[in-house]
Every structure is written in C-alpha cells, then in structure tokens.
Amino acid sequence: MKNRLKVLRAERDWSQADLAERLGVSRQSVNAIEKGRYDPSLPLAFRIAEVFDLAIEEIFQRDA
Amino acid sequence: MNSSARKQEARPGLWGGLMIASAAAILGLKLSNAIAAPILYLLLIIPAGLGVQYFRAMQSKSAACGSISPALLRYNRGIALSSLGYATGLGIAVSLWNRYDPSPPAVFALALLPAIPTFAMIWVMGKYIVEESDEYLRHRATVAALFGLGLALALGTFWGFMEMFGLVPHVWAWWVMPVWAIGMGIGQGWMSLRDRGHRGMIAAQACGRTPPVRRRDP
C-alpha cells in the first residue's frame, strides 16, 4: 500500500518524532508505515487521518 | 536534565563491555582451575551487577530517545529478574547435585529451580506481546518470536536426526530455550537493520530524531 505520509509531514514541517508523538506511537512505527514496510491497522489509519484532518483514502492508496 | 545529557550519562556500551570483560576474566580463572565453587558463584555477582547496570543504562538511553514503551519497560524488568533467578537457581541446583546424592523427588525439585525462572521468561515474553500498545513494536516482537521458534524447531529436528545416525553428540533438551532466544535476537537485529537502512542508521545514532522533511516550493 502506498501512502503520502512523507509529503503530508513536509507540508506541516513535522519530523517523524513529531508525528509519532501526535499519534501516540513509536518513531519506528511512523518510519515503517512511511516507508511502506508496515500497513497500519484500521484504528491507527483512522488516527493518522484525524491528525492530518483528511480522509483515509487521501493518505493511503492501494498499489496499482 | 535534557535527553542528550541523559543519553550521554547512560553509557550502556561501557557497562556492557565491563560485564563481558568481568565474565571473561572469571571464566578464565575457572578454566585455569584458579577458582572453584563457592568463590566462583560469589565472583559471578560482579558481572550480574554490571548486567543490571547495563539494563538500566539501556533503558535510560531508550527513554531519552523516546523509543521505549511502558510494556517494554516491564518486559526488560521481568527478563532481568527472571535471568537473575535462572542464574541463582542453576548455581544452587548444580552445587547441590554435585555435593550430595539426592533422591529422585529431590532431583525433580532441583530441576525445577532453574526451570521455573525460564517459565517466567516465557510468561514475560507472552505478556509483553499482549500488553504492547504500539502495534508495530508488537508486530516486530511477534515476528522475532516466530523466527526464534522456527530456528529452534529446524535446528532441533536436524540435530535430532544427526544424533540418531551417530554423527553428532547428544545435546540436552534445555538448549531449546537459548536457541529460541538467540533466534529471537537475530530476528529483532535483522528487522532493526532493515528499518534503519543507511540514512536511518545515521538518524538512529543521533537519538532517532529525524529532521522534518522540507517541502519544495513550486
């Protein structure tokens, strides 16, 4: 699954640690999700969407 | 105290190095027959104490880097305590078994002395997987545990057949636990390396704080 976490972070000038703190997860989690090595659960995907004030599908896209 | 100062003060490498050096020195003394029980067991308190300090330094460094969860903290404490129980239980059991000729029920009790702390280790590991609220860390712990289990099953089965055909000597079954733990360590190490990569390694050395990515203006 592809995602726009890195771009969205850049728009807000957040580091991975900043985002991790907002989500209440470890920095490793943010790094793994951002790099596409780990797909978050539905509850965490909703939390990510809430933090960015976007819909889930605006952040995560299925691989073509 | 800020996080970099705490990280600087923690010095887990120093404590880990001292622990290994003291354990190696005691092993050298034992192999050269310069010492024997109970002096040996008394001296083992030194690397055990250094090991506790190493654990505390690692926790302090991880806390300063923001990469430790409450569940991981409880896991580290549980493993440290059960390891101490294992070393103590093993020392007592081996000493009594060597000095006396215990009856079968007493041998059963002696075997339980080092075994009960290993049961505690398994329980602590399971409890960590249940309690870890960070789903990615939980995923990593589960993958590492499965990696260790796979290694223990594969190696145990292969060794068993080689032993049956007289190719290798007999190995005691309690080795399954260290092999599982080694496999888990390999699994965690492999995932850490994969997560860090080249750029991540540099960031991790700087206490895991990656700088914010800058947006390019159109």
Coordinates of N, CA, C and O in Angstrom, one line a residue, chain B residues 27-194:
Chain B
L27 N 35.7 -16.6 33.8 CA 35.7 -17.9 33.0 C 37.2 -18.3 32.9 O 37.5 -19.5 33.0
G28 N 38.1 -17.4 32.6 CA 39.5 -17.7 32.5 C 40.0 -18.3 33.8 O 40.8 -19.3 33.8
L29 N 39.6 -17.7 34.9 CA 40.1 -18.2 36.3 C 39.5 -19.6 36.5 O 40.2 -20.5 37.0
K30 N 38.3 -19.8 36.1 CA 37.6 -21.1 36.3 C 38.3 -22.2 35.4 O 38.6 -23.3 35.9
L31 N 38.6 -21.8 34.1 CA 39.2 -22.8 33.2 C 40.6 -23.1 33.6 O 41.1 -24.2 33.3
S32 N 41.3 -22.2 34.2 CA 42.7 -22.4 34.7 C 42.7 -23.0 36.1 O 43.8 -23.2 36.7
N33 N 41.5 -23.4 36.6 CA 41.4 -24.0 37.9 C 41.9 -23.2 39.1 O 42.3 -23.7 40.1
A34 N 42.0 -21.9 38.8 CA 42.4 -20.9 39.9 C 41.3 -20.7 40.9 O 41.6 -20.4 42.1
I35 N 40.1 -20.9 40.5 CA 39.0 -20.8 41.5 C 38.0 -21.9 41.3 O 38.0 -22.6 40.2
A36 N 37.2 -22.1 42.3 CA 36.1 -23.2 42.3 C 35.0 -22.7 43.1 O 35.1 -21.6 43.8
A37 N 33.8 -23.4 43.1 CA 32.7 -23.0 43.9 C 33.1 -23.1 45.4 O 33.9 -24.0 45.7
P38 N 32.6 -22.2 46.3 CA 31.6 -21.2 46.1 C 32.2 -19.8 45.7 O 31.4 -18.9 45.4
I39 N 33.6 -19.7 45.6 CA 34.2 -18.5 45.2 C 33.7 -18.1 43.8 O 33.4 -16.9 43.6
L40 N 33.6 -19.1 43.0 CA 33.1 -18.8 41.6 C 31.8 -18.1 41.6 O 31.6 -17.1 40.9
Y41 N 30.8 -18.7 42.4 CA 29.5 -18.1 42.4 C 29.5 -16.7 43.0 O 28.7 -15.8 42.7
L42 N 30.3 -16.5 44.0 CA 30.4 -15.2 44.7 C 30.9 -14.1 43.6 O 30.4 -13.0 43.6
L43 N 32.0 -14.6 42.9 CA 32.5 -13.7 41.9 C 31.5 -13.3 40.7 O 31.6 -12.3 40.2
L44 N 30.6 -14.3 40.5 CA 29.6 -14.1 39.4 C 28.7 -12.9 39.7 O 28.0 -12.4 38.9
I45 N 28.7 -12.5 41.0 CA 27.8 -11.4 41.4 C 28.3 -10.1 40.7 O 27.5 -9.2 40.3
I46 N 29.6 -10.0 40.4 CA 30.1 -8.8 39.7 C 29.5 -8.7 38.3 O 28.9 -7.6 38.0
P47 N 29.7 -9.7 37.4 CA 29.0 -9.4 36.1 C 27.5 -9.3 36.2 O 26.9 -8.6 35.4
A48 N 26.9 -10.0 37.2 CA 25.4 -9.9 37.3 C 25.1 -8.4 37.7 O 24.1 -7.9 37.1
G49 N 25.8 -7.8 38.6 CA 25.6 -6.4 39.0 C 25.8 -5.5 37.8 O 25.0 -4.6 37.6
L50 N 26.9 -5.8 37.0 CA 27.2 -4.9 35.9 C 26.1 -5.1 34.8 O 25.8 -4.2 34.1
G51 N 25.5 -6.3 34.7 CA 24.4 -6.6 33.8 C 23.2 -5.8 34.1 O 22.5 -5.2 33.3
V52 N 22.9 -5.7 35.4 CA 21.8 -4.9 35.9 C 22.0 -3.4 35.5 O 21.1 -2.7 35.0
Q53 N 23.2 -2.9 35.7 CA 23.6 -1.5 35.4 C 23.4 -1.3 33.9 O 23.0 -0.3 33.4
Y54 N 23.8 -2.3 33.1 CA 23.7 -2.3 31.6 C 22.3 -2.1 31.2 O 21.9 -1.3 30.4
F55 N 21.4 -2.9 31.8 CA 20.0 -2.9 31.5 C 19.4 -1.5 31.8 O 18.7 -0.9 31.0
R56 N 19.8 -0.9 33.0 CA 19.3 0.4 33.4 C 19.8 1.5 32.4 O 19.1 2.4 32.1
A57 N 21.1 1.4 32.0 CA 21.7 2.3 31.1 C 21.0 2.3 29.7 O 20.7 3.3 29.1
M58 N 20.6 1.0 29.3 CA 19.9 0.8 28.0 C 18.5 1.5 28.1 O 18.1 2.2 27.2
Q59 N 17.9 1.3 29.2 CA 16.5 1.8 29.4 C 16.6 3.4 29.4 O 15.8 4.0 28.8
S60 N 17.6 3.9 30.1 CA 17.8 5.3 30.2 C 18.0 5.9 28.8 O 17.4 7.0 28.4
K61 N 18.8 5.2 28.0 CA 19.1 5.7 26.7 C 17.9 5.7 25.8 O 17.6 6.6 25.0
S62 N 17.2 4.5 25.9 CA 16.0 4.4 25.1 C 14.9 5.4 25.5 O 14.2 6.0 24.6
A63 N 14.8 5.7 26.8 CA 13.8 6.7 27.2 C 14.2 8.0 26.7 O 13.3 8.8 26.3
A64 N 15.5 8.3 26.7 CA 15.9 9.6 26.2 C 15.7 9.8 24.7 O 15.4 10.9 24.2
C65 N 15.7 8.6 24.0 CA 15.4 8.6 22.5 C 13.9 8.5 22.2 O 13.5 8.5 21.1
G66 N 13.1 8.3 23.3 CA 11.6 8.2 23.1 C 11.2 6.9 22.4 O 10.2 6.8 21.7
S67 N 12.1 5.8 22.5 CA 11.7 4.6 21.8 C 11.5 3.5 22.8 O 11.7 2.3 22.5
I68 N 11.0 3.8 24.0 CA 10.6 2.7 25.0 C 9.2 2.9 25.4 O 8.8 4.0 25.7
S69 N 8.4 1.8 25.4 CA 7.1 1.9 25.8 C 7.0 1.4 27.3 O 7.9 0.6 27.7
P70 N 5.9 1.7 28.0 CA 5.8 1.1 29.4 C 5.8 -0.4 29.4 O 6.4 -1.0 30.3
A71 N 5.2 -1.0 28.3 CA 5.2 -2.5 28.2 C 6.6 -3.0 28.1 O 7.0 -4.0 28.7
L72 N 7.4 -2.3 27.3 CA 8.8 -2.7 27.1 C 9.6 -2.6 28.3 O 10.5 -3.4 28.6
L73 N 9.3 -1.5 29.1 CA 10.0 -1.3 30.4 C 9.7 -2.5 31.3 O 10.6 -3.0 32.0
R74 N 8.4 -2.9 31.4 CA 8.0 -4.0 32.2 C 8.7 -5.3 31.8 O 9.1 -6.1 32.5
Y75 N 8.8 -5.5 30.4 CA 9.4 -6.7 29.8 C 10.9 -6.7 30.2 O 11.4 -7.8 30.7
N76 N 11.6 -5.6 30.1 CA 13.0 -5.6 30.5 C 13.2 -5.9 31.9 O 14.1 -6.7 32.3
R77 N 12.4 -5.4 32.8 CA 12.5 -5.7 34.2 C 12.2 -7.2 34.5 O 12.9 -7.8 35.3
G78 N 11.2 -7.7 33.9 CA 10.8 -9.1 34.0 C 11.9 -10.0 33.6 O 12.2 -11.0 34.3
I79 N 12.5 -9.7 32.4 CA 13.6 -10.6 31.9 C 14.8 -10.5 32.8 O 15.5 -11.5 33.1
A80 N 15.1 -9.3 33.3 CA 16.3 -9.1 34.2 C 16.1 -9.9 35.4 O 17.0 -10.6 35.9
L81 N 14.9 -9.8 36.0 CA 14.6 -10.6 37.3 C 14.6 -12.1 37.1 O 15.2 -12.8 37.9
S82 N 14.0 -12.5 36.0 CA 14.0 -14.0 35.7 C 15.3 -14.5 35.4 O 15.7 -15.6 35.7
S83 N 16.2 -13.7 34.7 CA 17.5 -14.1 34.4 C 18.4 -14.3 35.7 O 19.1 -15.2 35.8
L84 N 18.2 -13.3 36.6 CA 18.8 -13.4 37.9 C 18.4 -14.7 38.6 O 19.2 -15.4 39.2
G85 N 17.1 -15.0 38.6 CA 16.5 -16.2 39.2 C 17.1 -17.4 38.6 O 17.4 -18.4 39.2
Y86 N 17.2 -17.4 37.2 CA 17.8 -18.5 36.5 C 19.2 -18.8 36.9 O 19.6 -20.0 37.2
A87 N 20.1 -17.8 37.0 CA 21.5 -17.9 37.3 C 21.6 -18.5 38.8 O 22.4 -19.4 39.0
T88 N 20.8 -17.9 39.7 CA 20.8 -18.3 41.1 C 20.3 -19.8 41.2 O 21.0 -20.6 41.9
G89 N 19.2 -20.1 40.6 CA 18.6 -21.4 40.6 C 19.6 -22.5 40.1 O 19.7 -23.5 40.6
L90 N 20.2 -22.1 38.9 CA 21.1 -23.1 38.3 C 22.3 -23.3 39.2 O 22.8 -24.5 39.4
G91 N 22.9 -22.2 39.8 CA 24.0 -22.3 40.7 C 23.7 -23.2 41.8 O 24.5 -24.2 42.2
I92 N 22.6 -23.0 42.5 CA 22.2 -23.8 43.7 C 22.0 -25.3 43.3 O 22.5 -26.2 43.9
A93 N 21.2 -25.5 42.1 CA 20.9 -26.8 41.7 C 22.2 -27.6 41.4 O 22.3 -28.8 41.8
V94 N 23.1 -27.0 40.6 CA 24.3 -27.8 40.2 C 25.2 -28.0 41.4 O 25.7 -29.1 41.6
S95 N 25.3 -27.1 42.4 CA 26.1 -27.2 43.6 C 25.6 -28.4 44.4 O 26.3 -29.3 44.8
L96 N 24.2 -28.4 44.7 CA 23.7 -29.5 45.5 C 23.8 -30.8 44.8 O 24.0 -31.8 45.5
W97 N 23.6 -30.9 43.5 CA 23.6 -32.1 42.7 C 25.1 -32.7 42.8 O 25.2 -33.9 42.8
N98 N 26.1 -31.8 42.7 CA 27.5 -32.3 42.7 C 27.9 -32.7 44.1 O 28.7 -33.6 44.2
R99 N 27.4 -32.1 45.1 CA 27.9 -32.4 46.5 C 27.2 -33.6 47.2 O 27.7 -34.2 48.0
Y100 N 25.9 -33.8 46.8 CA 25.1 -34.8 47.5 C 24.6 -35.8 46.5 O 24.8 -35.7 45.3
D101 N 23.9 -36.8 47.0 CA 23.3 -37.8 46.2 C 21.8 -37.8 46.4 O 21.3 -38.6 47.1
P102 N 21.2 -36.8 45.8 CA 19.7 -36.6 46.1 C 18.8 -37.7 45.6 O 19.2 -38.3 44.6
S103 N 17.7 -37.9 46.3 CA 16.7 -38.9 45.8 C 16.0 -38.4 44.6 O 16.0 -37.2 44.3
P104 N 15.3 -39.3 43.8 CA 14.6 -38.8 42.6 C 13.6 -37.6 42.9 O 13.6 -36.7 42.1
P105 N 12.8 -37.6 44.0 CA 12.0 -36.5 44.2 C 12.8 -35.2 44.4 O 12.4 -34.1 44.0
A106 N 13.9 -35.3 45.1 CA 14.8 -34.1 45.4 C 15.4 -33.6 44.0 O 15.5 -32.4 43.8
V107 N 15.8 -34.6 43.2 CA 16.3 -34.2 41.8 C 15.2 -33.5 41.0 O 15.5 -32.5 40.3
F108 N 14.0 -34.0 41.2 CA 12.9 -33.3 40.5 C 12.8 -31.8 40.9 O 12.6 -30.9 40.1
A109 N 12.9 -31.6 42.3 CA 12.8 -30.3 42.8 C 14.0 -29.5 42.3 O 13.9 -28.3 42.0
L110 N 15.2 -30.1 42.3 CA 16.4 -29.4 41.8 C 16.2 -28.9 40.4 O 16.6 -27.8 40.0
A111 N 15.7 -29.8 39.5 CA 15.5 -29.5 38.1 C 14.5 -28.3 38.0 O 14.6 -27.5 37.0
L112 N 13.6 -28.2 38.9 CA 12.6 -27.1 38.8 C 13.3 -25.7 39.2 O 12.8 -24.7 38.7
L113 N 14.4 -25.8 40.0 CA 15.0 -24.5 40.4 C 15.4 -23.6 39.2 O 15.0 -22.4 39.1
P114 N 16.2 -24.1 38.2 CA 16.5 -23.2 37.0 C 15.3 -23.2 36.0 O 15.2 -22.3 35.2
A115 N 14.4 -24.2 36.1 CA 13.3 -24.3 35.1 C 12.2 -23.3 35.3 O 11.7 -22.6 34.4
I116 N 11.9 -23.0 36.6 CA 10.8 -22.1 36.9 C 11.1 -20.7 36.4 O 10.2 -20.1 35.8
P117 N 12.4 -20.2 36.6 CA 12.6 -18.8 36.0 C 12.5 -18.8 34.5 O 12.2 -17.8 33.9
T118 N 12.8 -19.9 33.8 CA 12.7 -19.9 32.3 C 11.2 -19.9 32.0 O 10.8 -19.3 31.0
F119 N 10.3 -20.6 32.8 CA 8.9 -20.5 32.6 C 8.4 -19.0 32.7 O 7.6 -18.5 32.0
A120 N 9.1 -18.3 33.7 CA 8.7 -16.9 34.0 C 9.1 -16.1 32.7 O 8.4 -15.2 32.3
M121 N 10.3 -16.4 32.1 CA 10.8 -15.7 30.9 C 9.7 -15.8 29.8 O 9.4 -14.8 29.2
I122 N 9.2 -17.0 29.6 CA 8.3 -17.3 28.5 C 7.0 -16.5 28.8 O 6.4 -15.8 27.9
W123 N 6.6 -16.5 30.1 CA 5.4 -15.7 30.5 C 5.6 -14.2 30.3 O 4.7 -13.5 29.8
V124 N 6.8 -13.7 30.6 CA 7.1 -12.3 30.5 C 7.0 -11.9 29.0 O 6.5 -10.9 28.6
M125 N 7.6 -12.8 28.1 CA 7.6 -12.5 26.7 C 6.1 -12.5 26.1 O 5.8 -11.6 25.4
G126 N 5.3 -13.5 26.6 CA 3.9 -13.5 26.1 C 3.2 -12.3 26.6 O 2.4 -11.7 25.9
K127 N 3.4 -11.9 27.9 CA 2.7 -10.8 28.5 C 3.1 -9.5 27.7 O 2.2 -8.6 27.5
Y128 N 4.4 -9.4 27.3 CA 4.8 -8.2 26.5 C 4.0 -8.1 25.2 O 3.5 -7.0 24.9
I129 N 3.9 -9.2 24.5 CA 3.1 -9.2 23.2 C 1.7 -8.8 23.4 O 1.1 -8.1 22.6
V130 N 1.1 -9.2 24.5 CA -0.3 -8.9 24.8 C -0.4 -7.4 25.2 O -1.4 -6.7 24.8
E131 N 0.5 -6.9 26.0 CA 0.4 -5.6 26.6 C 0.9 -4.4 25.7 O 0.6 -3.3 26.0
E132 N 1.8 -4.8 24.7 CA 2.4 -3.7 23.9 C 1.3 -3.0 23.1 O 0.6 -3.6 22.3
S133 N 1.1 -1.7 23.4 CA 0.1 -1.0 22.7 C 0.5 -0.4 21.3 O -0.4 -0.1 20.5
D134 N 1.8 -0.4 21.1 CA 2.3 0.1 19.8 C 2.3 -1.1 18.9 O 3.0 -2.0 19.0
E135 N 1.4 -1.0 17.9 CA 1.1 -2.2 17.1 C 2.3 -2.6 16.2 O 2.5 -3.8 16.0
Y136 N 3.2 -1.7 15.8 CA 4.3 -2.1 15.0 C 5.4 -2.8 15.9 O 5.9 -3.8 15.4
L137 N 5.6 -2.3 17.1 CA 6.5 -3.0 18.0 C 6.0 -4.4 18.4 O 6.8 -5.3 18.5
R138 N 4.7 -4.5 18.5 CA 4.1 -5.8 18.8 C 4.3 -6.7 17.6 O 4.6 -7.9 17.8
H139 N 4.1 -6.2 16.4 CA 4.3 -7.0 15.2 C 5.8 -7.5 15.1 O 6.0 -8.6 14.8
R140 N 6.7 -6.6 15.5 CA 8.1 -7.0 15.4 C 8.4 -8.1 16.4 O 9.2 -9.0 16.1
A141 N 7.9 -7.9 17.7 CA 8.1 -8.9 18.7 C 7.6 -10.3 18.3 O 8.2 -11.3 18.5
T142 N 6.4 -10.2 17.6 CA 5.7 -11.5 17.2 C 6.6 -12.2 16.1 O 6.8 -13.4 16.2
V143 N 7.0 -11.4 15.1 CA 7.8 -11.9 14.1 C 9.1 -12.5 14.6 O 9.6 -13.6 14.2
A144 N 9.8 -11.8 15.6 CA 11.0 -12.2 16.2 C 10.8 -13.5 16.9 O 11.6 -14.5 16.8
A145 N 9.7 -13.6 17.7 CA 9.4 -14.9 18.4 C 9.2 -16.0 17.5 O 9.6 -17.1 17.7
L146 N 8.5 -15.8 16.3 CA 8.3 -16.8 15.4 C 9.6 -17.2 14.7 O 9.8 -18.4 14.4
F147 N 10.4 -16.3 14.5 CA 11.8 -16.5 13.9 C 12.5 -17.5 14.8 O 13.1 -18.5 14.4
G148 N 12.5 -17.1 16.1 CA 13.2 -17.9 17.1 C 12.6 -19.3 17.2 O 13.4 -20.3 17.3
L149 N 11.3 -19.4 17.2 CA 10.6 -20.7 17.2 C 11.0 -21.6 16.0 O 11.3 -22.8 16.1
G150 N 11.0 -21.0 14.8 CA 11.4 -21.7 13.6 C 12.8 -22.2 13.7 O 13.1 -23.3 13.3
L151 N 13.7 -21.4 14.2 CA 15.1 -21.8 14.3 C 15.3 -22.9 15.3 O 15.9 -23.9 15.0
A152 N 14.6 -22.9 16.4 CA 14.6 -23.9 17.4 C 14.1 -25.2 16.9 O 14.7 -26.3 17.0
L153 N 13.0 -25.2 16.1 CA 12.3 -26.4 15.6 C 13.2 -27.0 14.5 O 13.5 -28.2 14.5
A154 N 13.7 -26.1 13.6 CA 14.5 -26.6 12.5 C 15.8 -27.2 13.0 O 16.2 -28.3 12.6
L155 N 16.5 -26.5 13.8 CA 17.8 -26.9 14.3 C 17.7 -28.2 15.2 O 18.4 -29.1 15.1
G156 N 16.6 -28.2 16.0 CA 16.4 -29.3 16.9 C 16.1 -30.6 16.1 O 16.6 -31.7 16.4
T157 N 15.2 -30.4 15.1 CA 14.9 -31.6 14.3 C 16.1 -32.1 13.5 O 16.4 -33.4 13.5
F158 N 16.8 -31.2 12.9 CA 18.0 -31.6 12.1 C 19.1 -32.3 13.0 O 19.6 -33.3 12.7
W159 N 19.3 -31.6 14.2 CA 20.3 -32.2 15.2 C 19.8 -33.6 15.6 O 20.6 -34.5 15.8
G160 N 18.5 -33.7 15.9 CA 18.0 -35.0 16.4 C 18.3 -36.1 15.4 O 18.7 -37.2 15.8
F161 N 18.1 -35.9 14.1 CA 18.4 -36.9 13.1 C 19.9 -37.2 13.0 O 20.3 -38.3 12.9
M162 N 20.7 -36.1 13.1 CA 22.1 -36.3 13.0 C 22.6 -37.1 14.2 O 23.5 -38.0 14.1
E163 N 22.0 -36.8 15.4 CA 22.3 -37.6 16.6 C 21.9 -39.0 16.5 O 22.7 -39.9 16.9
M164 N 20.7 -39.3 15.9 CA 20.2 -40.6 15.7 C 21.2 -41.5 14.9 O 21.4 -42.7 15.1
F165 N 21.7 -40.8 13.8 CA 22.7 -41.5 12.9 C 24.1 -41.5 13.4 O 25.0 -41.9 12.7
G166 N 24.3 -41.0 14.7 CA 25.6 -41.1 15.3 C 26.6 -40.1 14.8 O 27.8 -40.2 15.0
L167 N 26.2 -39.0 14.1 CA 27.1 -38.0 13.5 C 27.5 -37.0 14.5 O 28.6 -36.5 14.5
V168 N 26.6 -36.6 15.5 CA 26.9 -35.6 16.4 C 26.6 -36.1 17.9 O 25.8 -37.0 18.0
P169 N 27.2 -35.4 18.9 CA 27.0 -35.9 20.3 C 25.6 -35.5 20.7 O 24.9 -34.7 20.1
H170 N 25.2 -36.1 21.9 CA 23.9 -35.7 22.5 C 23.9 -34.3 23.0 O 24.9 -33.9 23.6
V171 N 22.8 -33.6 22.8 CA 22.7 -32.3 23.4 C 21.4 -32.2 24.3 O 20.4 -32.7 23.9
W172 N 21.6 -31.7 25.5 CA 20.5 -31.6 26.4 C 19.3 -30.7 25.9 O 19.6 -29.7 25.2
A173 N 18.1 -31.2 26.2 CA 16.9 -30.5 25.6 C 16.8 -29.1 26.1 O 16.1 -28.3 25.4
W174 N 17.3 -28.7 27.2 CA 17.1 -27.3 27.7 C 17.8 -26.3 26.8 O 17.5 -25.1 26.9
W175 N 18.6 -26.8 25.9 CA 19.2 -25.9 24.9 C 18.2 -25.2 24.0 O 18.5 -24.2 23.3
V176 N 17.0 -25.8 23.9 CA 15.9 -25.2 23.1 C 15.6 -23.8 23.4 O 15.4 -22.9 22.6
M177 N 15.7 -23.5 24.7 CA 15.4 -22.1 25.2 C 16.4 -21.1 24.7 O 16.1 -20.1 24.1
P178 N 17.7 -21.3 25.0 CA 18.8 -20.4 24.5 C 18.7 -20.3 22.9 O 18.9 -19.2 22.4
V179 N 18.4 -21.4 22.2 CA 18.4 -21.3 20.8 C 17.2 -20.4 20.3 O 17.3 -19.6 19.4
W180 N 16.1 -20.6 21.0 CA 14.9 -19.7 20.7 C 15.2 -18.3 20.9 O 14.9 -17.4 20.1
A181 N 15.9 -18.0 22.1 CA 16.2 -16.6 22.4 C 17.2 -16.0 21.4 O 17.1 -14.9 21.0
I182 N 18.2 -16.9 21.0 CA 19.2 -16.4 20.0 C 18.5 -16.1 18.7 O 18.7 -15.1 18.1
G183 N 17.5 -17.0 18.3 CA 16.8 -16.8 17.1 C 16.0 -15.5 17.2 O 15.9 -14.7 16.2
M184 N 15.4 -15.2 18.3 CA 14.6 -14.0 18.5 C 15.5 -12.8 18.4 O 15.1 -11.8 17.8
G185 N 16.7 -12.9 19.0 CA 17.7 -11.8 18.9 C 18.1 -11.5 17.4 O 18.1 -10.4 17.0
I186 N 18.3 -12.6 16.7 CA 18.7 -12.5 15.3 C 17.5 -11.8 14.5 O 17.7 -10.9 13.7
G187 N 16.3 -12.2 14.8 CA 15.1 -11.7 14.1 C 15.0 -10.2 14.4 O 14.8 -9.4 13.5
Q188 N 15.1 -9.8 15.7 CA 15.0 -8.4 16.0 C 16.1 -7.6 15.4 O 15.9 -6.4 14.9
G189 N 17.4 -8.1 15.4 CA 18.5 -7.5 14.8 C 18.3 -7.2 13.3 O 18.6 -6.1 12.8
W190 N 17.8 -8.3 12.6 CA 17.6 -8.1 11.2 C 16.5 -7.1 10.9 O 16.7 -6.2 10.0
M191 N 15.5 -7.0 11.7 CA 14.4 -6.0 11.5 C 14.9 -4.6 11.8 O 14.6 -3.6 11.1
S192 N 15.8 -4.5 12.8 CA 16.4 -3.2 13.2 C 17.2 -2.7 12.0 O 17.1 -1.5 11.6
L193 N 18.0 -3.6 11.5 CA 18.9 -3.2 10.4 C 18.1 -2.8 9.2 O 18.3 -1.7 8.5
R194 N 17.0 -3.5 8.9 CA 16.1 -3.2 7.7 C 15.4 -1.9 7.9 O 15.3 -1.1 7.0

